[in-house]
XYZ file of C-alpha atoms in Angstrom:
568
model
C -1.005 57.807 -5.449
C 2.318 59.448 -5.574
C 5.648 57.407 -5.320
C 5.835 58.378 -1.539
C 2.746 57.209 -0.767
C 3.340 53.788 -2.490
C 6.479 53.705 -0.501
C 4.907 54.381 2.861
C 2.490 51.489 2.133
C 5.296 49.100 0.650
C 7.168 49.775 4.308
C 3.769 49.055 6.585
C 3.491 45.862 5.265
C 6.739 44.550 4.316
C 5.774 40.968 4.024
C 3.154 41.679 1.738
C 3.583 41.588 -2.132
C 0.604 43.563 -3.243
C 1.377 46.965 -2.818
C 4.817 45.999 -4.024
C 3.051 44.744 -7.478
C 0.461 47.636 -7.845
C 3.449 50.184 -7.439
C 4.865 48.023 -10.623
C 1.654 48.468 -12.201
C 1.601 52.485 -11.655
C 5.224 52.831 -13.080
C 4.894 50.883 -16.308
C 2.011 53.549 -16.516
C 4.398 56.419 -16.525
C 5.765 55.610 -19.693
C 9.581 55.949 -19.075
C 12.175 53.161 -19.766
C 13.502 53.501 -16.575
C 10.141 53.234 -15.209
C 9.321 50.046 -17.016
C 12.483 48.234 -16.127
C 12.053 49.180 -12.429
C 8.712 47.639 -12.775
C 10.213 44.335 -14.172
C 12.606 44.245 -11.304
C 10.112 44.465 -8.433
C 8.187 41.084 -10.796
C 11.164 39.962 -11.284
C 12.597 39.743 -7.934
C 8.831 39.311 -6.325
C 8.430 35.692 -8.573
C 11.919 34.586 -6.963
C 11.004 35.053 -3.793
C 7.921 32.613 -4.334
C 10.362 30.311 -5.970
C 12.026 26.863 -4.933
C 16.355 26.985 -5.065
C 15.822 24.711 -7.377
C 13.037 26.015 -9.511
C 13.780 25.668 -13.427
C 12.107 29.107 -13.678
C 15.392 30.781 -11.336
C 18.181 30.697 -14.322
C 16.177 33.412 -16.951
C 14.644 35.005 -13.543
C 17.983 35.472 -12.194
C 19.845 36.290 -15.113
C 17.419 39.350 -15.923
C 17.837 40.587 -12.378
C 21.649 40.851 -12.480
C 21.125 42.870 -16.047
C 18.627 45.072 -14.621
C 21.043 45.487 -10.957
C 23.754 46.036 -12.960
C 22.410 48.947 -14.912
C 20.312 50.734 -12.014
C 21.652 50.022 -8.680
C 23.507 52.928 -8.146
C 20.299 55.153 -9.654
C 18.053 53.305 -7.612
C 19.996 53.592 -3.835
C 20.331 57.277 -5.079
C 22.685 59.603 -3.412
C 22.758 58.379 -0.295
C 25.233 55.376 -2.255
C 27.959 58.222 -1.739
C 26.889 59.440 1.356
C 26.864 55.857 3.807
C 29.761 54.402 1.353
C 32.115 54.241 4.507
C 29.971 52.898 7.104
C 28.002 50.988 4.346
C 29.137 47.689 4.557
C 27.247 45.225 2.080
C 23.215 45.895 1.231
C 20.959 43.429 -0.710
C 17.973 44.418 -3.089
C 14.698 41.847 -2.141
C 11.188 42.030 -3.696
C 12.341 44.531 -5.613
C 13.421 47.210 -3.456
C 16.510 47.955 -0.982
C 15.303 46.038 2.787
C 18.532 44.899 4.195
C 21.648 46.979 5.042
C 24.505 45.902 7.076
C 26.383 49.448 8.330
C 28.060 50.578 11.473
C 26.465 52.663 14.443
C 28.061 55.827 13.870
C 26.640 55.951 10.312
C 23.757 54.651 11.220
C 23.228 57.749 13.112
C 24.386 60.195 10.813
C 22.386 59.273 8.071
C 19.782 56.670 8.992
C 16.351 58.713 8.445
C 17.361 59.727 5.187
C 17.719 55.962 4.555
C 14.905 55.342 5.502
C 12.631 58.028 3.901
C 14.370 57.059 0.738
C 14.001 52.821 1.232
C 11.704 50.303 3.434
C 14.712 49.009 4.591
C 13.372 46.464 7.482
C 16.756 44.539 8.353
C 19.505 46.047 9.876
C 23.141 44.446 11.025
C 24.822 46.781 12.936
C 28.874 46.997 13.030
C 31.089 48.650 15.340
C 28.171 48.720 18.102
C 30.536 50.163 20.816
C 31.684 53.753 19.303
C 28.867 55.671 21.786
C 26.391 56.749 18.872
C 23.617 53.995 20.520
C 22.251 56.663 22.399
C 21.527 58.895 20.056
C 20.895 56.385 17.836
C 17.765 55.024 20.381
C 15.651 58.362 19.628
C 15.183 57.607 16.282
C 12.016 57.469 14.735
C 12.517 55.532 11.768
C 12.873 51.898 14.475
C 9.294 51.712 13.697
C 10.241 50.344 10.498
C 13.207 47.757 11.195
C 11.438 44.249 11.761
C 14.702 42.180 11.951
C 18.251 43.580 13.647
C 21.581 42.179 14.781
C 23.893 43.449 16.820
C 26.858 41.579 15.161
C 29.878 40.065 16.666
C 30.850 43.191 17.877
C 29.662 42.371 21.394
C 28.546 45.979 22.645
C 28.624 46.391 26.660
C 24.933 45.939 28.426
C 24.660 49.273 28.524
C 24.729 50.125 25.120
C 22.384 47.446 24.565
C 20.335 48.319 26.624
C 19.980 51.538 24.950
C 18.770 49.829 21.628
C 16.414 47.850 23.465
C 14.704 50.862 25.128
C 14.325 52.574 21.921
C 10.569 53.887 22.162
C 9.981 53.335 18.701
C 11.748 50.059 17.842
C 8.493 48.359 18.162
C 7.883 46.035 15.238
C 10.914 43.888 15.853
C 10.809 40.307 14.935
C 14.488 38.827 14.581
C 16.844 40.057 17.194
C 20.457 38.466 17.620
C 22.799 39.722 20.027
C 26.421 39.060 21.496
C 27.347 40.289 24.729
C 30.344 37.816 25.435
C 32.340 41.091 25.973
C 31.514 41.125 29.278
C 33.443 40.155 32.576
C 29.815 38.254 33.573
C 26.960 37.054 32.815
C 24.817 40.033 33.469
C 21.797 39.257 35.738
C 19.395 41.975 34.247
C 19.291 40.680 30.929
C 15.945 38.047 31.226
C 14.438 41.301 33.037
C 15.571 43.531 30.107
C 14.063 41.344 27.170
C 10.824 40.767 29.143
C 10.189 44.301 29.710
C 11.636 45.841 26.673
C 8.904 47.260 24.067
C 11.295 46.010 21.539
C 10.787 42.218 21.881
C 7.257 41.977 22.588
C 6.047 41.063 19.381
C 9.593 38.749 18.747
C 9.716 35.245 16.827
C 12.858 34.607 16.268
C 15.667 35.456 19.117
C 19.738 34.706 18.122
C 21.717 34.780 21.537
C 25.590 34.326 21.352
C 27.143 34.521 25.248
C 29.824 32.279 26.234
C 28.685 33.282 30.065
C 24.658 32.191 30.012
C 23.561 29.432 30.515
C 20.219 29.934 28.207
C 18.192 28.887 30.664
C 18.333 31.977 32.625
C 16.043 33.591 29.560
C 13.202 31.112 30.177
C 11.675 33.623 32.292
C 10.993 35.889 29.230
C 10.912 33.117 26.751
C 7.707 31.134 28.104
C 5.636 33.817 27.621
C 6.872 35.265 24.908
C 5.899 34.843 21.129
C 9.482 33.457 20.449
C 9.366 30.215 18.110
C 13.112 29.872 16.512
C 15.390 30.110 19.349
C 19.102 30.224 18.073
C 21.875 29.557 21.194
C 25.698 29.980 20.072
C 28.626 29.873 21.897
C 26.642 29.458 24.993
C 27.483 28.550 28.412
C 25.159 25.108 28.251
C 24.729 23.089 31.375
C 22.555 19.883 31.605
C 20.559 20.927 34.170
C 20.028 24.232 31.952
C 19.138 22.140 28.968
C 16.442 19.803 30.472
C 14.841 22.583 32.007
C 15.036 24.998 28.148
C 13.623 21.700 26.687
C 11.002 20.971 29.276
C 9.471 24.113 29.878
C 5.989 25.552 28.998
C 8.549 27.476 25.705
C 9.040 24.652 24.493
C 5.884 22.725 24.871
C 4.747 25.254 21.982
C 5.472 25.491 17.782
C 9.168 26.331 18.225
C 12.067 25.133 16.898
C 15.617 25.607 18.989
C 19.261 25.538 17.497
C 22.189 24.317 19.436
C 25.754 25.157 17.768
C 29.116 25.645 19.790
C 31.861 23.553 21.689
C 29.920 22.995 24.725
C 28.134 20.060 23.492
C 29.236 16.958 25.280
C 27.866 14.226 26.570
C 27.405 15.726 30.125
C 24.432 17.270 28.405
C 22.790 13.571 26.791
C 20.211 13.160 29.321
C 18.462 16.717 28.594
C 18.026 15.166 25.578
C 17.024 11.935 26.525
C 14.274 13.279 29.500
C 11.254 11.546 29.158
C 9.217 15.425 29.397
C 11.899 16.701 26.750
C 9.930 17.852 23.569
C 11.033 17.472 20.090
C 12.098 20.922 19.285
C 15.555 20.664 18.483
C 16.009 21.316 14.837
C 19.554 22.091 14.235
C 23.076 20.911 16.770
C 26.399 22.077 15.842
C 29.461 20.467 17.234
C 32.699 22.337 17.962
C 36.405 21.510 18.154
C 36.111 20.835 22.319
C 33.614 18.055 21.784
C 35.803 14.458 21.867
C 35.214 12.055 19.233
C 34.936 9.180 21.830
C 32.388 10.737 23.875
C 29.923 11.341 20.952
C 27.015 8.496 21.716
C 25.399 9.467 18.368
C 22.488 6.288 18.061
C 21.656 7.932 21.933
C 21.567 11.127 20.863
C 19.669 10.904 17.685
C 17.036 8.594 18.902
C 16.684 11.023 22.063
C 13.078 12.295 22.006
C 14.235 16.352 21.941
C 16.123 15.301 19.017
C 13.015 13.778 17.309
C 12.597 16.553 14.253
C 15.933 16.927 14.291
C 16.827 17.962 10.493
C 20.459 19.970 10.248
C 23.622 18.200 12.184
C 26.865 19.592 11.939
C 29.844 17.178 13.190
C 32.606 19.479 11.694
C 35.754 19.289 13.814
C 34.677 16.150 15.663
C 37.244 13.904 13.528
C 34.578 11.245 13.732
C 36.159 7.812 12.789
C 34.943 5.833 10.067
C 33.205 3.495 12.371
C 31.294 6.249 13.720
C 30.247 8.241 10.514
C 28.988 3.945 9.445
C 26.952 4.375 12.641
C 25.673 7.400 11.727
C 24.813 6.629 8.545
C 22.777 3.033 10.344
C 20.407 5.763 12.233
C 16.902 7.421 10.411
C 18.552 10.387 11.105
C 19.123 10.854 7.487
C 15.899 10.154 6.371
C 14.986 13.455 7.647
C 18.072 15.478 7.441
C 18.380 18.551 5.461
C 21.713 19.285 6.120
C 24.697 17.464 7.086
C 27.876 18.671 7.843
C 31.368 16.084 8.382
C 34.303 18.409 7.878
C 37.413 16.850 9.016
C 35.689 13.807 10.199
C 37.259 10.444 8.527
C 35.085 9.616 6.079
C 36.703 7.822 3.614
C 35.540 5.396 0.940
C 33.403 2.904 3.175
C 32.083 5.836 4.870
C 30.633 7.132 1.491
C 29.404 4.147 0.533
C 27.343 3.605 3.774
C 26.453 7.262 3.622
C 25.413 6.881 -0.058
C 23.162 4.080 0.199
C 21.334 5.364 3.082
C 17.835 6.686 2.072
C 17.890 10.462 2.745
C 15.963 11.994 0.118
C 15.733 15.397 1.503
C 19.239 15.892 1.976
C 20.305 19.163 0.619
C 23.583 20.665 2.169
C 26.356 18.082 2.407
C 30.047 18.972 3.791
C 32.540 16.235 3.087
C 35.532 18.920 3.182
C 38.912 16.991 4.439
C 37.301 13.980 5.101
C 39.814 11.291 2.973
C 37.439 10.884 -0.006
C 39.805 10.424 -2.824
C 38.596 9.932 -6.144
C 37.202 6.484 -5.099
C 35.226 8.651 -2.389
C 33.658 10.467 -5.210
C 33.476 7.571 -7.083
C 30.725 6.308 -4.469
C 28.969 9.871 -4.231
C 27.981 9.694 -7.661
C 26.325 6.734 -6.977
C 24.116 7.811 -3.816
C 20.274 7.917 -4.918
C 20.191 11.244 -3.264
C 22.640 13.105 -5.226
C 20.498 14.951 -7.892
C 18.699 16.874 -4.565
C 21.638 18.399 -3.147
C 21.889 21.787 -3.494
C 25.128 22.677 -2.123
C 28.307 20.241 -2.008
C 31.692 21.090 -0.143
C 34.576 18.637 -1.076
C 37.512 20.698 0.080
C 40.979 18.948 0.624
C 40.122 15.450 0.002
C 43.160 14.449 -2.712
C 40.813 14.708 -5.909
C 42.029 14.688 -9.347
C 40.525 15.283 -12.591
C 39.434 11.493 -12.795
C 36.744 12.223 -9.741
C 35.625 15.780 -11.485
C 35.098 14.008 -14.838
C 33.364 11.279 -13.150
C 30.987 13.680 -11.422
C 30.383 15.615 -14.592
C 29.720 12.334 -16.905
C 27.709 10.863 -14.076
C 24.335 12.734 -15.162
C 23.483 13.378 -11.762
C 23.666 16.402 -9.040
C 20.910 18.317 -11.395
C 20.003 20.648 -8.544
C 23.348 21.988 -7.254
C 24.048 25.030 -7.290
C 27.445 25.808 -5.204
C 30.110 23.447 -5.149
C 33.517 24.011 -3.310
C 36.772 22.104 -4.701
C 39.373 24.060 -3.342
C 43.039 23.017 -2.029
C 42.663 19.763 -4.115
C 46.561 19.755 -5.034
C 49.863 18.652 -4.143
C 49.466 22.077 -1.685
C 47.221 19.515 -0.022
C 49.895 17.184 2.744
C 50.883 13.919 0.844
C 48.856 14.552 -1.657
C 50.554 14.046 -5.362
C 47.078 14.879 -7.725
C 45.159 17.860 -8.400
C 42.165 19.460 -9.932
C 43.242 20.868 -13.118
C 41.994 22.058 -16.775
C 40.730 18.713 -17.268
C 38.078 17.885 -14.838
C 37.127 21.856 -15.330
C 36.906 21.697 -18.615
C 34.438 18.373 -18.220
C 32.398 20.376 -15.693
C 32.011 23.280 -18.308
C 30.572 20.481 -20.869
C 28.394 18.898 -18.503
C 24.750 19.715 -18.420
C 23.384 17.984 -15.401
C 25.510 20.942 -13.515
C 23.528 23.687 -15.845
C 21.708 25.160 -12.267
C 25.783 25.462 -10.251
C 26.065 28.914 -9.416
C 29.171 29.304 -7.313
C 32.125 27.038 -7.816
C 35.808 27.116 -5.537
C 38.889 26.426 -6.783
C 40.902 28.222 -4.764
C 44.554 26.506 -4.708
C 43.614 23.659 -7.225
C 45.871 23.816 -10.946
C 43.336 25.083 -12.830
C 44.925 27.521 -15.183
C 43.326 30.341 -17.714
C 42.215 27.625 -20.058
C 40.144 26.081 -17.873
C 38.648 29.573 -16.466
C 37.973 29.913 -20.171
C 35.825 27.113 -20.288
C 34.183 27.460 -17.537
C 33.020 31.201 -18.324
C 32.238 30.017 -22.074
C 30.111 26.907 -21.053
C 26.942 26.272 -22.670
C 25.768 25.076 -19.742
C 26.964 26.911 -16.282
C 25.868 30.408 -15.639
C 28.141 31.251 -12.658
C 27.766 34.240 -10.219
C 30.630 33.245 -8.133
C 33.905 31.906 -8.447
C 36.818 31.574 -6.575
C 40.472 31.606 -7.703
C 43.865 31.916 -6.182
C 46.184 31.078 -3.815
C 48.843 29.903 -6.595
C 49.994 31.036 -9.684
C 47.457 31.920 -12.094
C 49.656 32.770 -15.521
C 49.572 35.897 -16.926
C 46.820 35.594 -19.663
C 44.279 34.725 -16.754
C 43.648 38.883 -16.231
C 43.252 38.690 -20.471
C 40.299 36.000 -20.541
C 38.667 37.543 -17.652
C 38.625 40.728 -19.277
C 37.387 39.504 -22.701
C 34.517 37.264 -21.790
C 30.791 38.697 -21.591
C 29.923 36.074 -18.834
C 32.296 38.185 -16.321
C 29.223 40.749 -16.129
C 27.446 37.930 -14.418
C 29.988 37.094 -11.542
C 28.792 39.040 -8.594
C 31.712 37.406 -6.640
C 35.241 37.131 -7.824
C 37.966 35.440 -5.761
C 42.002 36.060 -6.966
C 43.484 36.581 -3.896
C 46.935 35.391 -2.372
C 48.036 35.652 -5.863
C 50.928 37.655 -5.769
C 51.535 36.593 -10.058
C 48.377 38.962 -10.528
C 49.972 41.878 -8.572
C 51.480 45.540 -9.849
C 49.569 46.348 -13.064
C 48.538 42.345 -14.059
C 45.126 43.244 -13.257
C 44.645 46.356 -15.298
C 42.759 44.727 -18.137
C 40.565 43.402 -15.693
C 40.138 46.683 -14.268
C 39.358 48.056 -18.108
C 36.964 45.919 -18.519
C 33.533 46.833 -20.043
C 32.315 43.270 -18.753
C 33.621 43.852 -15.261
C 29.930 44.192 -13.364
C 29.094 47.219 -10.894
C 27.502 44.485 -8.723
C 31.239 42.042 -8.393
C 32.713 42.045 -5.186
C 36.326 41.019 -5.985
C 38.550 39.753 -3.514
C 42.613 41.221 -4.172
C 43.686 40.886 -1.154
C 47.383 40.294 -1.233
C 47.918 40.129 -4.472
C 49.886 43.225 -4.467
C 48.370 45.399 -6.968
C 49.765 48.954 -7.953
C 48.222 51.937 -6.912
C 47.221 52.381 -10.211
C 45.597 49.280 -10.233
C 43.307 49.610 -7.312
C 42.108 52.876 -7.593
C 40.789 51.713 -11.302
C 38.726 48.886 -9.711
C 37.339 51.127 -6.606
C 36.389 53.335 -9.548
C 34.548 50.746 -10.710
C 33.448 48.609 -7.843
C 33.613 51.220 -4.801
C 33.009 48.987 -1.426
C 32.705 45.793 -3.034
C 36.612 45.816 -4.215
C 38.057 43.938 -0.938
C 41.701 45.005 -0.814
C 42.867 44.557 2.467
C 41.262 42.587 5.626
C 37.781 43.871 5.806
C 34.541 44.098 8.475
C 33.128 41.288 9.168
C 30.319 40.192 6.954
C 27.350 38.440 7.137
């Protein structure tokens, strides 16, 4: 077979591995280096995507994919790198092979077929969906091949998606997510639209963000569609709406609905607590409009639609500390997978009902703003759960090096692999402590956090020391990290520059640093450790000309200079 027909068969069945693995096979044949490393990347890549976050295999898996990305990325997208860089956005390499792209309309349609002769790209996040190029853009003939696309947040008009829609070859889609908030109205020919479009016969997972629809008005095409993850944001709920999504013959099947958005009050508690409602809610997501007072949580969560109920995110509710006790009093968490209390008031007796609640497959836990303090974190430490979260948000909660040291000396949180510790500093209101080189340096030394991955300290103290002993750990393997927001020093640019772990950041962080502007970043910029694959974040730091045309050199779209596209 030649490489274009493994290519073609890699892009007909893009869930399936084999073809994938017997291309691998047929270029370690061919002899060349190149060759044989592009073969270890589709392995390589392949075996992560069969693997657990929190697989021991991931670290040498991971680490070998970065080398190989590093060296072959730009060989491997080919020319058309050059040729989409402006309306090429942000791309990711899966199973070996270039499948997702996120790149505006007008690009789309100036150089989509060559994209896809060249890749099996099969997911697609469109930007700028409003410039007029949908049109042209519906004739293509490569549509056949996208199985997942998103319209974005850029809200085109009905009319332009309509276009998309009525593409007559965009007939494998799967995943479709849309926004059409834009409009003066909900716009009555949209249920009639998605149950007659070719496009979303074959659909399983629909994303709808309209501030104007109430959701219900889609349960004409939903009940007898192949729809099971239904994803409602932003949406214009109602109760009567609600009970009728989660009573009807849609829901009565395998599916699993989100909920997220400030339009969840407790108008809407009987939908959940009908007696025909069926379990199917998986995920809610609170919003700044929803009043602390009104939230009935032991109601809610006991509420048969809320029955496999696994992701809750209370952010912006400013629960009290009675309430988050409550919550923590319900067998909510012994199911929960996620659980999100940003700017809720936590505090220390919160934590320590929260931490000896049984919730053994807790993996995502925000506690950002939520009054912690180091006796907070004192309590965390002690939850039986700890070692299975994965990622850990502790944002603005008045934590000093004591906490961090405690956390790294504790022997526990074994699986987590992104922690966020930023604005813990007197930058923080009445707040007189702050993360510094200390508790850093103890994280560097600890080896229960061996698996962390991406670590924030934006706006803590930590200075160049402690960066130093973070990138120099014998332990942490980082692929992101966050800086900025105060003043740095001027050696910081120096021990970024020097160490060989900076070719494994894939995301760097110094902005709002103005100490790193003019020519402070050239060494940086010099760099033989500075990786192809980093997207570094400048933005107002002020650097020279000279500066940034060095790192676009280097980094092309992934150097973020000034306010950028939104991303996903």
């Amino acid at each position: 077979m030649s490489h274009a027909a493994f290519l073609s068969a890699i892009t007909d069945s893009p869930d399936d591995d084999t073809a994938r693995l017997v291309y691998a096979d047929f270029l370690d044949e061919q002899g060349s280096p190149g060759e044989k490393d592009r073969a270890e990347f589709i392995r390589t890549q392949v075996r992560l995507g069969t693997l657990g976050e929190t697989d021991p295999e991931r670290t040498a898996l991971e680490d070998r994919e970065n080398e190989l990305l590093r060296k072959y990325e730009r060989v491997w997208i080919g020319p058309l790198h050059d040729r989409l860089a402006r309306g090429l956005a942000r791309w990711r390499f899966e199973r070996g092979f270039l499948t997702t792209v996120q790149v505006t309309a007008a690009a789309l349609a100036n150089r989509g077929a060559a994209l896809f002769e060249a890749h099996p790209v099969s997911r697609v996040r469109l930007l700028e969906v409003g410039t007029g190029a949908e049109r042209s853009l519906a004739r293509a003939r490569w549509w056949s091949h996208v199985r997942d696309l998103d319209t974005g947040r850029t809200a085109p008009t009905f009319a332009r998606l309509e276009a998309l829609l009525r593409a007559p070859h965009l007939t494998r889609l799967r995943a479709f997510g849309f926004d059409t908030s834009v409009e003066n109205g909900p716009n009555p020919i949209l249920p009639d639209l998605l149950a007659t479009s070719p496009a979303t016969a074959n659909l399983e997972e629909l994303h709808v963000r309209d501030r104007r629809r109430d959701p219900a008005e889609l349960l004409p095409f939903l009940n007898g569609s192949r729809v099971r993850v239904l994803k409602l944001s932003q949406n214009a709920l109602t109760q009567e709406g609600l009970r009728a999504l989660l009573t009807s013959p849609f829901a009565a099947g395998d599916v699993r609905v989100h909920l997220e958005g400030p339009r969840l009050g407790p108008e809407l508690w009987p939908a959940f607590t009908a007696k025909k409602a069926r379990p199917v809610v998986e995920r809610i997501g609170f919003g700044t409009r929803t009043q602390p007072a009104a939230l009935d949580l032991t109601t809610l969560l006991s509420s048969p639609a809320a029955a496999n109920l696994t992701a809750l995110d209370l952010g912006e509710t400013k629960l009290s500390g009675a309430a988050i006790r409550e919550l923590a009093a319900t067998d909510f968490l012994a199911r929960a997978t996620e659980l999100r209390l940003t700017r809720c008031y936590v505090g220390v007796k919160g934590m320590a009902a929260l931490a000896a609640a049984p919730a053994p497959n807790l993996r995502k836990l925000a506690l950002g703003e939520t009054e912690l303090k180091a006796r907070g974190v004192f309590k965390l430490c002690e939850a039986p759960w700890a070692d299975a979260l994965t990622e850990l948000d502790l944002m603005r909660n008045a934590i000093d090096d004591d906490a961090l040291a405690d956390m790294a000396g504790s022997g526990r949180f074994t699986n987590l692999r992104h922690l966020d510790l930023r604005v813990n500093s007197p930058d923080l209101e009445r707040c007189t402590v702050a993360i510094g080189d200390r508790g850093v340096m103890a994280l560097a030394a600890a080896p229960n956090f061996a698996r962390l991955r991406s670590l924030n300290l934006y706006r803590t103290r930590v200075t160049a020391r402690g960066v130093e002993a973070l990138l120099s750990s014998p332990h942490l393997r980082l692929a992101g990290l966050e800086l900025g927001g105060y003043d740095l020093g001027s050696d910081l640019p120096a021990v970024l520059a020097r160490s060989p772990a900076l070719a494994r950041l894939t995301a760097l962080s110094l902005s709002f640093t103005p100490s790193l502007g003019g020519d402070a970043l050239l060494p940086l910029a010099e760099s033989p450790h500075l990786s192809p694959l980093c997207r570094l974040d400048v933005r107002y730091c002020h650097v020279s000309d000279r500066v940034a045309a060095a790192l676009a050199a280097r980094l092309g779209r992934r150097l973020e200079n000034h306010p950028t596209v939104e991303t996903w």
